[in-house]
Amino acid sequence: MTKLLFRTNRAIAIQVLSRYKSNAAPQTLTTVRIKDKDHITDEYTNVTPKILSYLGRNLHLQKGNPLSIVRQRIVEYFYRRFTHRGKPTFSVYDNLSPVVSTKQNFDDLLIPNDHPSRLKSDCYYINKDTLLRAHMTAHQTELLRSGLDNFLMIGDVYRRDEIDSTHFPVFHQVDAVRSQRKEELFCDKPDLEIFEPEFDSSNPNAFKNSIMDPMKQSCHTLEATKLMESQLKNHLIGLCKALFGENIKHRWVEAYFPFTHPSWELEIYYENKWLEVLGCGIVRNEILANIGPNNSIAYAFGLGLERLAMAMYKIPDIRLMWSTDSGFLNQFQIENINANITYKPVSVYPQCTNDISFWLPETLTVDTFTNNDFYDLVRDVGGDIIEQVKLKDKFIHPKTKKHSLCYSIVYRHLERTLTQAEVNKIHKQIENAVVKNYNVVIR
Ligand code: PHE
């Protein structure tokens, strides 16, 4: 049976050594401890101690963090705009655990088994059944199941990605669901229906709901879909105006999400380019019907707090959100959350760029080498002074047929100047870790 040899830190240390090798044989079972709970690790485990250290920071709840100010403004918008008999219509959940099951994050949301968002290279898995949520939508079905129909879910989400000034493996989202029954949606049009007449809501299987029609789900009437669409768009443009002012330029882009249909993305025009700020759509009826008999139609959306905060306050680097430096935080210590703030860089410290190039072992090619694994390794060793990692060159030697890769690693400390000597030391440590984990030869 299961043999638990190592726990907590020791277990993590062991994983760190073996994790990056693709196809590494699963070792003796170990566990990883997250918030007093031990999770058994397996060949899916790819959370790193560095990533786990972000759990519980809850930047979206820290007074004086820009993400928290944007959160409050969004919540206030929904409180102000939607009330029923003097009470807010939306309930707010901003303290749900980021440790979720694959069922919550994917299955319940109809995300197919072969969908790329499930890949190990894109998510932080604790083991094959458990991961750090990749989106706040992971909580949608559990909250619907508990009987809620209008709610906001706010928290930290975890995705493996490239490294640059706008990407960080942890970011924050606000997700929402708004549901309505016929009496609410069509309160002044009692002869209109949410569902097509042949759809029997008491038996969802009697009518296989389809999303073939780009305009609507087959179970819904066009009138209900269109009315929900116009409410959804109106509410979200209203939100953008509340955050950016009346003159904000926006556009809607058709989108696809497995859990909504039809779906859209909203982009705003900011500093001469279109910036995608949220995804949304009409919730797939199967999701609601899987929970229990359903007679309502719902819309859902998910937006990224970092994107909004960076644009609203002109914050140039996503890592600043994590800064504990008073020069940064003091600029956001405000009484009025609607105050206009423009971030003033305390000072900009210079960056240092060092390249790393290596020959791959015969088992790997320039195309099978997983970039995201490499980025995590670099960040694990280098920490938050890693500003960017860029693939610079792929090379196959014409004679020896050996494969080689070259990456540029950009180092910058947000609060002081780094010396070349200390960067070289860390760069050397990264080289050593890369040699150890991938069996490469540094060029
Ligand atoms: N979960 C989606 C994402 O993270 C956003 C979304 C939420 C889209 C709800 C539609 C509905 O990209």
Short mmCIF file of C-alpha atoms and ligand atoms in Angstrom, two decimals:
data_model
loop_
_atom_site.label_atom_id
_atom_site.label_comp_id
_atom_site.label_asym_id
_atom_site.label_seq_id
_atom_site.Cartn_x
_atom_site.Cartn_y
_atom_site.Cartn_z
CA MET A 1 0.00 0.00 0.00
CA THR A 2 0.97 3.63 0.11
CA LYS A 3 4.22 4.31 1.84
CA LEU A 4 4.57 7.84 3.06
CA LEU A 5 8.26 8.41 3.34
CA PHE A 6 8.60 12.16 3.31
CA ARG A 7 6.36 14.97 4.34
CA THR A 8 6.23 18.71 3.97
CA ASN A 9 9.46 20.50 3.21
CA ARG A 10 11.56 17.45 2.68
CA ALA A 11 8.99 16.06 0.27
CA ILE A 12 8.97 19.28 -1.65
CA ALA A 13 12.75 19.37 -1.81
CA ILE A 14 12.76 15.92 -3.32
CA GLN A 15 10.18 16.84 -5.89
CA VAL A 16 12.08 19.92 -6.85
CA LEU A 17 14.98 17.76 -7.90
CA SER A 18 12.99 15.37 -10.02
CA ARG A 19 10.02 17.36 -11.17
CA TYR A 20 11.47 18.94 -14.26
CA LYS A 21 12.54 15.73 -15.92
CA SER A 22 9.75 14.80 -18.23
CA ASN A 23 9.00 11.10 -17.95
CA ALA A 24 10.81 10.87 -14.63
CA ALA A 25 9.78 7.63 -12.99
CA PRO A 26 7.39 8.22 -10.09
CA GLN A 27 9.35 7.87 -6.91
CA THR A 28 8.33 6.49 -3.59
CA LEU A 29 5.12 8.23 -2.58
CA THR A 30 5.58 11.58 -0.95
CA THR A 31 3.15 14.18 0.26
CA VAL A 32 2.89 17.89 -0.01
CA ARG A 33 1.36 19.84 2.84
CA ILE A 34 -0.92 22.74 2.04
CA LYS A 35 -2.75 24.53 4.83
CA ASP A 36 -2.47 21.65 7.32
CA LYS A 37 -3.58 19.05 4.81
CA ASP A 38 -1.29 16.44 3.28
CA HIS A 39 -1.78 15.65 -0.38
CA ILE A 40 -0.23 12.56 -1.91
CA THR A 41 1.94 13.47 -4.87
CA ASP A 42 2.10 11.55 -8.13
CA GLU A 43 3.42 11.90 -11.66
CA TYR A 44 1.13 14.93 -12.13
CA THR A 45 2.60 16.89 -9.24
CA ASN A 46 4.25 20.05 -10.50
CA VAL A 47 3.55 22.65 -7.81
CA THR A 48 6.78 24.17 -6.59
CA PRO A 49 7.64 25.53 -3.13
CA LYS A 50 7.88 28.95 -4.74
CA ILE A 51 4.33 28.72 -6.10
CA LEU A 52 2.98 27.38 -2.82
CA SER A 53 4.50 30.35 -1.05
CA TYR A 54 1.96 32.62 -2.78
CA LEU A 55 -1.03 30.83 -1.21
CA GLY A 56 -2.61 32.88 1.51
CA ARG A 57 -1.04 36.17 0.44
CA ASN A 58 -4.56 37.21 -0.68
CA LEU A 59 -3.45 40.43 -2.35
CA HIS A 60 -7.06 41.09 -3.32
CA LEU A 61 -7.90 41.49 0.37
CA GLN A 62 -4.88 43.53 1.49
CA LYS A 63 -5.76 47.09 2.30
CA GLY A 64 -3.74 49.43 0.13
CA ASN A 65 -3.00 46.89 -2.57
CA PRO A 66 -4.20 48.14 -5.98
CA LEU A 67 -5.90 44.78 -6.62
CA SER A 68 -7.91 45.21 -3.47
CA ILE A 69 -9.01 48.70 -4.49
CA VAL A 70 -10.18 47.46 -7.89
CA ARG A 71 -11.97 44.56 -6.16
CA GLN A 72 -13.82 47.00 -3.91
CA ARG A 73 -14.82 49.18 -6.83
CA ILE A 74 -16.21 46.21 -8.73
CA VAL A 75 -18.13 44.91 -5.72
CA GLU A 76 -19.47 48.38 -5.06
CA TYR A 77 -20.66 48.65 -8.66
CA PHE A 78 -22.63 45.41 -8.35
CA TYR A 79 -24.00 46.35 -4.93
CA ARG A 80 -25.13 49.75 -6.15
CA ARG A 81 -26.57 48.57 -9.43
CA PHE A 82 -28.45 45.47 -8.23
CA THR A 83 -30.56 45.55 -5.13
CA HIS A 84 -33.72 43.77 -4.19
CA ARG A 85 -35.84 45.32 -1.43
CA GLY A 86 -32.84 47.31 -0.29
CA LYS A 87 -30.56 44.27 -0.10
CA PRO A 88 -27.70 43.60 -2.52
CA THR A 89 -28.65 40.98 -5.12
CA PHE A 90 -25.13 39.57 -5.46
CA SER A 91 -23.38 37.71 -2.68
CA VAL A 92 -19.61 37.90 -2.64
CA TYR A 93 -17.18 35.01 -2.04
CA ASP A 94 -13.61 36.22 -1.78
CA ASN A 95 -12.04 33.68 0.53
CA LEU A 96 -12.54 30.30 -1.16
CA SER A 97 -9.58 27.90 -1.03
CA PRO A 98 -7.52 27.85 -4.24
CA VAL A 99 -7.04 24.08 -3.89
CA VAL A 100 -9.72 22.50 -6.09
CA SER A 101 -10.48 19.19 -7.76
CA THR A 102 -10.18 18.56 -11.49
CA LYS A 103 -13.94 18.00 -11.34
CA GLN A 104 -14.49 21.56 -10.10
CA ASN A 105 -11.95 23.18 -12.40
CA PHE A 106 -12.83 21.21 -15.57
CA ASP A 107 -15.44 18.41 -15.56
CA ASP A 108 -18.32 20.33 -13.99
CA LEU A 109 -17.71 23.08 -16.54
CA LEU A 110 -17.93 20.67 -19.51
CA ILE A 111 -14.27 21.14 -20.37
CA PRO A 112 -13.42 18.12 -22.58
CA ASN A 113 -10.85 15.59 -21.40
CA ASP A 114 -8.47 16.46 -24.20
CA HIS A 115 -8.80 20.23 -23.79
CA PRO A 116 -5.37 21.93 -23.76
CA SER A 117 -6.21 23.90 -20.60
CA ARG A 118 -5.90 20.60 -18.67
CA LEU A 119 -2.30 20.05 -19.71
CA LYS A 120 0.34 19.62 -17.07
CA SER A 121 2.35 22.24 -18.90
CA ASP A 122 -0.41 24.80 -18.25
CA CYS A 123 -1.60 24.10 -14.70
CA TYR A 124 -0.14 23.64 -11.26
CA TYR A 125 -1.21 20.15 -10.24
CA ILE A 126 -0.94 18.91 -6.67
CA ASN A 127 -1.72 15.46 -8.00
CA LYS A 128 -3.79 14.06 -10.83
CA ASP A 129 -7.10 14.88 -9.12
CA THR A 130 -6.21 18.14 -7.39
CA LEU A 131 -4.77 21.42 -8.60
CA LEU A 132 -4.46 25.09 -7.80
CA ARG A 133 -7.51 26.59 -9.51
CA ALA A 134 -6.74 27.94 -12.96
CA HIS A 135 -9.80 30.19 -12.96
CA MET A 136 -12.42 31.34 -10.47
CA THR A 137 -15.09 29.66 -12.58
CA ALA A 138 -13.95 26.48 -10.76
CA HIS A 139 -16.34 27.47 -7.94
CA GLN A 140 -19.34 28.15 -10.14
CA THR A 141 -21.11 24.80 -9.81
CA GLU A 142 -20.56 24.38 -6.07
CA LEU A 143 -22.10 27.79 -5.40
CA LEU A 144 -25.00 27.15 -7.79
CA ARG A 145 -25.51 23.80 -6.09
CA SER A 146 -25.72 25.53 -2.73
CA GLY A 147 -28.74 27.41 -4.09
CA LEU A 148 -27.20 30.75 -5.00
CA ASP A 149 -28.25 32.47 -8.19
CA ASN A 150 -26.39 35.81 -8.21
CA PHE A 151 -22.86 35.84 -6.91
CA LEU A 152 -19.28 37.09 -7.34
CA MET A 153 -16.24 34.85 -6.78
CA ILE A 154 -12.96 36.66 -6.20
CA GLY A 155 -9.53 35.18 -5.63
CA ASP A 156 -6.08 34.11 -6.75
CA VAL A 157 -5.68 31.79 -9.73
CA TYR A 158 -2.63 29.86 -10.89
CA ARG A 159 -1.41 29.25 -14.44
CA ARG A 160 1.90 28.24 -15.90
CA ASP A 161 2.90 30.77 -18.49
CA GLU A 162 5.69 32.76 -20.03
CA ILE A 163 7.55 35.34 -17.96
CA ASP A 164 7.34 39.03 -18.80
CA SER A 165 6.01 42.34 -17.46
CA THR A 166 2.36 41.32 -17.85
CA HIS A 167 2.48 37.62 -16.92
CA PHE A 168 2.90 36.14 -13.49
CA PRO A 169 2.00 32.54 -12.55
CA VAL A 170 -0.45 33.82 -9.93
CA PHE A 171 -3.05 36.44 -10.73
CA HIS A 172 -6.50 37.44 -9.48
CA GLN A 173 -9.93 37.15 -11.03
CA VAL A 174 -13.47 38.28 -10.37
CA ASP A 175 -16.01 35.80 -11.72
CA ALA A 176 -19.76 36.17 -11.58
CA VAL A 177 -23.04 34.44 -12.28
CA ARG A 178 -26.37 36.18 -12.71
CA SER A 179 -29.44 33.95 -13.16
CA GLN A 180 -33.02 34.87 -13.90
CA ARG A 181 -36.31 33.03 -14.06
CA LYS A 182 -38.98 33.78 -16.63
CA GLU A 183 -40.89 36.06 -14.22
CA GLU A 184 -37.81 38.24 -13.72
CA LEU A 185 -36.39 38.23 -17.24
CA PHE A 186 -39.73 38.78 -18.93
CA CYS A 187 -41.54 40.56 -16.10
CA ASP A 188 -43.29 42.89 -18.53
CA LYS A 189 -43.60 40.35 -21.36
CA PRO A 190 -45.42 37.40 -19.77
CA ASP A 191 -46.02 35.69 -23.11
CA LEU A 192 -42.34 35.12 -23.84
CA GLU A 193 -40.45 32.02 -22.68
CA ILE A 194 -36.85 31.17 -21.73
CA PHE A 195 -36.99 27.65 -23.15
CA GLU A 196 -38.05 26.38 -26.56
CA PRO A 197 -41.38 24.56 -26.30
CA GLU A 198 -39.89 21.12 -27.10
CA PHE A 199 -37.37 21.43 -24.26
CA ASP A 200 -38.63 19.68 -21.17
CA SER A 201 -36.64 21.15 -18.30
CA SER A 202 -37.68 18.39 -15.89
CA ASN A 203 -35.85 15.89 -18.10
CA PRO A 204 -32.71 17.49 -19.50
CA ASN A 205 -31.77 14.28 -21.31
CA ALA A 206 -34.98 14.26 -23.29
CA PHE A 207 -33.53 17.11 -25.33
CA LYS A 208 -29.88 17.04 -26.11
CA ASN A 209 -28.88 20.65 -25.85
CA SER A 210 -26.68 21.71 -28.71
CA ILE A 211 -24.43 24.69 -29.33
CA MET A 212 -24.31 24.27 -33.12
CA ASP A 213 -26.22 27.47 -33.71
CA PRO A 214 -23.82 30.41 -33.18
CA MET A 215 -26.70 32.61 -31.94
CA LYS A 216 -27.97 30.51 -29.04
CA GLN A 217 -28.13 27.17 -27.26
CA SER A 218 -30.78 24.93 -28.81
CA CYS A 219 -32.83 24.79 -25.58
CA HIS A 220 -33.12 28.58 -25.23
CA THR A 221 -35.40 30.91 -27.14
CA LEU A 222 -33.72 33.60 -29.18
CA GLU A 223 -35.64 36.27 -27.24
CA ALA A 224 -34.29 35.07 -23.88
CA THR A 225 -30.73 34.75 -25.24
CA LYS A 226 -30.79 38.21 -26.83
CA LEU A 227 -32.24 39.86 -23.74
CA MET A 228 -29.60 38.20 -21.53
CA GLU A 229 -26.90 39.21 -24.00
CA SER A 230 -27.95 42.84 -23.95
CA GLN A 231 -28.16 42.89 -20.14
CA LEU A 232 -24.75 41.23 -19.83
CA LYS A 233 -23.11 43.66 -22.25
CA ASN A 234 -24.83 46.64 -20.69
CA HIS A 235 -23.75 45.64 -17.17
CA LEU A 236 -20.15 45.06 -18.22
CA ILE A 237 -19.79 48.25 -20.25
CA GLY A 238 -21.29 50.04 -17.25
CA LEU A 239 -18.59 48.46 -15.10
CA CYS A 240 -15.82 49.56 -17.49
CA LYS A 241 -17.18 53.10 -17.44
CA ALA A 242 -17.31 53.04 -13.65
CA LEU A 243 -13.64 52.02 -13.61
CA PHE A 244 -12.18 53.98 -16.54
CA GLY A 245 -14.60 56.86 -17.08
CA GLU A 246 -17.37 57.51 -19.58
CA ASN A 247 -15.05 57.87 -22.56
CA ILE A 248 -13.47 54.43 -22.46
CA LYS A 249 -13.41 52.87 -25.96
CA HIS A 250 -14.39 49.21 -26.09
CA ARG A 251 -15.23 46.42 -28.50
CA TRP A 252 -16.81 42.97 -28.27
CA VAL A 253 -15.07 39.98 -29.82
CA GLU A 254 -16.74 36.61 -30.43
CA ALA A 255 -15.16 33.98 -28.22
CA TYR A 256 -15.41 30.34 -27.26
CA PHE A 257 -15.53 28.91 -23.75
CA PRO A 258 -16.67 25.33 -23.07
CA PHE A 259 -18.97 26.53 -20.28
CA THR A 260 -20.82 29.37 -22.03
CA HIS A 261 -22.64 29.79 -25.34
CA PRO A 262 -22.71 32.20 -27.00
CA SER A 263 -19.50 33.74 -25.60
CA TRP A 264 -17.69 37.03 -26.00
CA GLU A 265 -14.57 38.85 -24.89
CA LEU A 266 -14.49 42.51 -24.04
CA GLU A 267 -11.50 44.58 -25.08
CA ILE A 268 -10.78 48.16 -24.10
CA TYR A 269 -8.59 50.58 -25.99
CA TYR A 270 -5.70 51.49 -23.76
CA GLU A 271 -2.37 53.15 -24.66
CA ASN A 272 -2.83 52.62 -28.36
CA LYS A 273 -3.73 48.99 -28.23
CA TRP A 274 -6.70 46.73 -27.61
CA LEU A 275 -6.47 45.06 -24.23
CA GLU A 276 -8.56 41.99 -23.49
CA VAL A 277 -10.11 42.40 -20.04
CA LEU A 278 -12.78 39.76 -19.65
CA GLY A 279 -14.56 36.70 -21.00
CA CYS A 280 -18.29 36.12 -20.70
CA GLY A 281 -21.34 34.37 -22.08
CA ILE A 282 -24.60 32.57 -21.43
CA VAL A 283 -24.04 29.65 -19.05
CA ARG A 284 -24.45 26.26 -20.79
CA ASN A 285 -27.78 24.85 -19.72
CA GLU A 286 -26.25 21.40 -19.07
CA ILE A 287 -24.27 22.92 -16.21
CA LEU A 288 -27.44 24.17 -14.55
CA ALA A 289 -29.44 21.02 -15.40
CA ASN A 290 -26.70 18.75 -13.98
CA ILE A 291 -27.23 20.41 -10.62
CA GLY A 292 -30.99 19.86 -10.55
CA PRO A 293 -34.24 20.82 -12.23
CA ASN A 294 -33.67 24.24 -13.70
CA ASN A 295 -36.00 26.93 -14.96
CA SER A 296 -33.59 29.82 -15.26
CA ILE A 297 -31.09 31.27 -17.70
CA ALA A 298 -27.79 32.69 -16.46
CA TYR A 299 -24.92 34.76 -17.70
CA ALA A 300 -21.37 34.49 -16.38
CA PHE A 301 -18.18 36.46 -16.78
CA GLY A 302 -14.61 36.39 -15.55
CA LEU A 303 -12.20 39.30 -15.48
CA GLY A 304 -8.56 39.73 -14.52
CA LEU A 305 -7.83 42.20 -11.74
CA GLU A 306 -4.14 42.72 -12.63
CA ARG A 307 -4.95 43.81 -16.18
CA LEU A 308 -7.47 46.34 -14.91
CA ALA A 309 -5.29 47.65 -12.10
CA MET A 310 -2.23 47.99 -14.36
CA ALA A 311 -4.27 50.01 -16.86
CA MET A 312 -6.17 52.09 -14.28
CA TYR A 313 -3.11 53.11 -12.28
CA LYS A 314 -0.46 52.83 -15.02
CA ILE A 315 1.49 50.17 -13.14
CA PRO A 316 4.18 49.03 -15.59
CA ASP A 317 5.12 45.62 -14.18
CA ILE A 318 2.84 42.90 -12.81
CA ARG A 319 5.42 41.92 -10.16
CA LEU A 320 4.86 45.26 -8.45
CA MET A 321 1.50 43.94 -7.20
CA TRP A 322 3.51 41.66 -4.90
CA SER A 323 5.77 44.42 -3.66
CA THR A 324 5.95 44.96 0.07
CA ASP A 325 7.98 48.13 -0.48
CA SER A 326 6.43 51.17 1.18
CA GLY A 327 7.39 53.32 -1.82
CA PHE A 328 4.86 51.29 -3.79
CA LEU A 329 2.18 50.54 -1.21
CA ASN A 330 1.97 54.08 0.19
CA GLN A 331 0.77 55.35 -3.15
CA PHE A 332 -2.36 53.24 -2.72
CA GLN A 333 -3.18 54.08 0.90
CA ILE A 334 -6.34 56.02 0.14
CA GLU A 335 -9.57 56.67 1.97
CA ASN A 336 -11.68 57.07 -1.15
CA ILE A 337 -11.47 53.98 -3.37
CA ASN A 338 -12.54 56.07 -6.35
CA ALA A 339 -9.58 58.43 -6.07
CA ASN A 340 -7.59 58.94 -9.23
CA ILE A 341 -4.12 57.49 -8.80
CA THR A 342 -1.29 57.38 -11.28
CA TYR A 343 1.56 55.24 -10.13
CA LYS A 344 4.87 57.09 -10.00
CA PRO A 345 7.86 54.78 -10.31
CA VAL A 346 9.90 55.21 -7.15
CA SER A 347 12.91 54.87 -9.38
CA VAL A 348 13.72 52.46 -12.10
CA TYR A 349 16.60 50.17 -11.38
CA PRO A 350 18.63 48.89 -14.31
CA GLN A 351 18.19 45.40 -15.72
CA CYS A 352 20.92 42.85 -16.36
CA THR A 353 20.62 40.32 -19.17
CA ASN A 354 22.59 37.07 -19.22
CA ASP A 355 22.19 34.37 -21.83
CA ILE A 356 22.15 30.67 -21.16
CA SER A 357 22.75 28.19 -23.99
CA PHE A 358 23.03 24.47 -23.78
CA TRP A 359 23.17 21.24 -25.78
CA LEU A 360 20.20 18.99 -25.14
CA PRO A 361 20.69 15.32 -24.33
CA GLU A 362 19.74 12.86 -27.09
CA THR A 363 16.38 12.20 -25.43
CA LEU A 364 15.19 15.77 -26.07
CA THR A 365 14.80 17.94 -29.16
CA VAL A 366 14.38 21.69 -29.55
CA ASP A 367 10.67 21.00 -30.07
CA THR A 368 9.99 18.56 -27.25
CA PHE A 369 11.74 20.65 -24.61
CA THR A 370 8.93 22.14 -22.46
CA ASN A 371 9.39 25.90 -22.12
CA ASN A 372 7.04 26.26 -19.16
CA ASP A 373 9.00 23.69 -17.13
CA PHE A 374 12.16 25.63 -17.86
CA TYR A 375 10.54 28.95 -16.84
CA ASP A 376 9.45 27.47 -13.51
CA LEU A 377 12.92 26.15 -12.85
CA VAL A 378 14.45 29.56 -13.60
CA ARG A 379 11.96 31.28 -11.34
CA ASP A 380 12.45 28.74 -8.59
CA VAL A 381 16.17 29.33 -8.47
CA GLY A 382 16.17 33.05 -9.32
CA GLY A 383 13.02 34.17 -7.50
CA ASP A 384 11.23 37.42 -8.22
CA ILE A 385 14.24 39.20 -9.68
CA ILE A 386 13.57 37.26 -12.89
CA GLU A 387 11.88 39.85 -15.07
CA GLN A 388 11.74 37.94 -18.32
CA VAL A 389 12.93 34.74 -19.96
CA LYS A 390 13.00 34.79 -23.75
CA LEU A 391 13.83 32.03 -26.17
CA LYS A 392 16.62 33.53 -28.27
CA ASP A 393 17.73 30.75 -30.56
CA LYS A 394 17.12 27.13 -31.52
CA PHE A 395 19.99 25.46 -33.29
CA ILE A 396 20.65 22.01 -34.75
CA HIS A 397 24.28 21.34 -35.52
CA PRO A 398 24.54 20.41 -39.22
CA LYS A 399 27.16 17.70 -38.66
CA THR A 400 26.60 16.26 -35.19
CA LYS A 401 22.79 16.80 -35.38
CA LYS A 402 22.95 17.88 -31.75
CA HIS A 403 20.16 20.22 -30.61
CA SER A 404 20.85 23.40 -28.72
CA LEU A 405 18.74 26.16 -27.16
CA CYS A 406 19.61 29.65 -26.07
CA TYR A 407 17.52 31.77 -23.70
CA SER A 408 18.02 35.33 -22.50
CA ILE A 409 17.28 35.82 -18.84
CA VAL A 410 16.52 39.39 -17.83
CA TYR A 411 17.18 40.18 -14.17
CA ARG A 412 15.85 43.25 -12.39
CA HIS A 413 15.18 43.97 -8.76
CA LEU A 414 12.18 46.23 -8.22
CA GLU A 415 13.64 47.93 -5.18
CA ARG A 416 17.39 48.23 -5.72
CA THR A 417 20.20 47.95 -8.24
CA LEU A 418 21.58 44.46 -8.79
CA THR A 419 25.31 44.14 -9.27
CA GLN A 420 26.62 42.12 -12.19
CA ALA A 421 28.51 39.94 -9.71
CA GLU A 422 25.39 38.91 -7.82
CA VAL A 423 23.50 38.31 -11.07
CA ASN A 424 26.36 36.11 -12.30
CA LYS A 425 26.17 34.09 -9.11
CA ILE A 426 22.45 33.44 -9.52
CA HIS A 427 22.91 32.79 -13.22
CA LYS A 428 25.49 30.14 -12.35
CA GLN A 429 23.04 28.54 -9.92
CA ILE A 430 20.43 28.45 -12.67
CA GLU A 431 22.94 26.83 -15.03
CA ASN A 432 23.72 24.19 -12.42
CA ALA A 433 20.04 23.47 -11.82
CA VAL A 434 19.40 23.20 -15.56
CA VAL A 435 22.31 20.79 -15.97
CA LYS A 436 21.06 18.69 -13.08
CA ASN A 437 17.42 18.60 -14.16
CA TYR A 438 17.76 18.17 -17.90
CA ASN A 439 21.14 16.56 -18.28
CA VAL A 440 22.19 19.29 -20.69
CA VAL A 441 25.69 20.54 -21.44
CA ILE A 442 26.23 24.28 -21.08
CA ARG A 443 27.84 25.80 -24.19
N1 PHE B 1 -12.91 31.41 -16.79
C1 PHE B 1 -12.64 32.18 -17.98
C2 PHE B 1 -11.13 32.49 -18.01
O1 PHE B 1 -10.47 32.39 -17.01
C3 PHE B 1 -13.41 33.47 -18.01
C4 PHE B 1 -14.90 33.28 -18.12
C5 PHE B 1 -15.68 33.18 -16.98
C6 PHE B 1 -15.51 33.17 -19.37
C7 PHE B 1 -17.06 32.99 -17.07
C8 PHE B 1 -16.86 32.98 -19.47
C9 PHE B 1 -17.62 32.90 -18.33
O2 PHE B 1 -10.59 32.84 -19.05
#
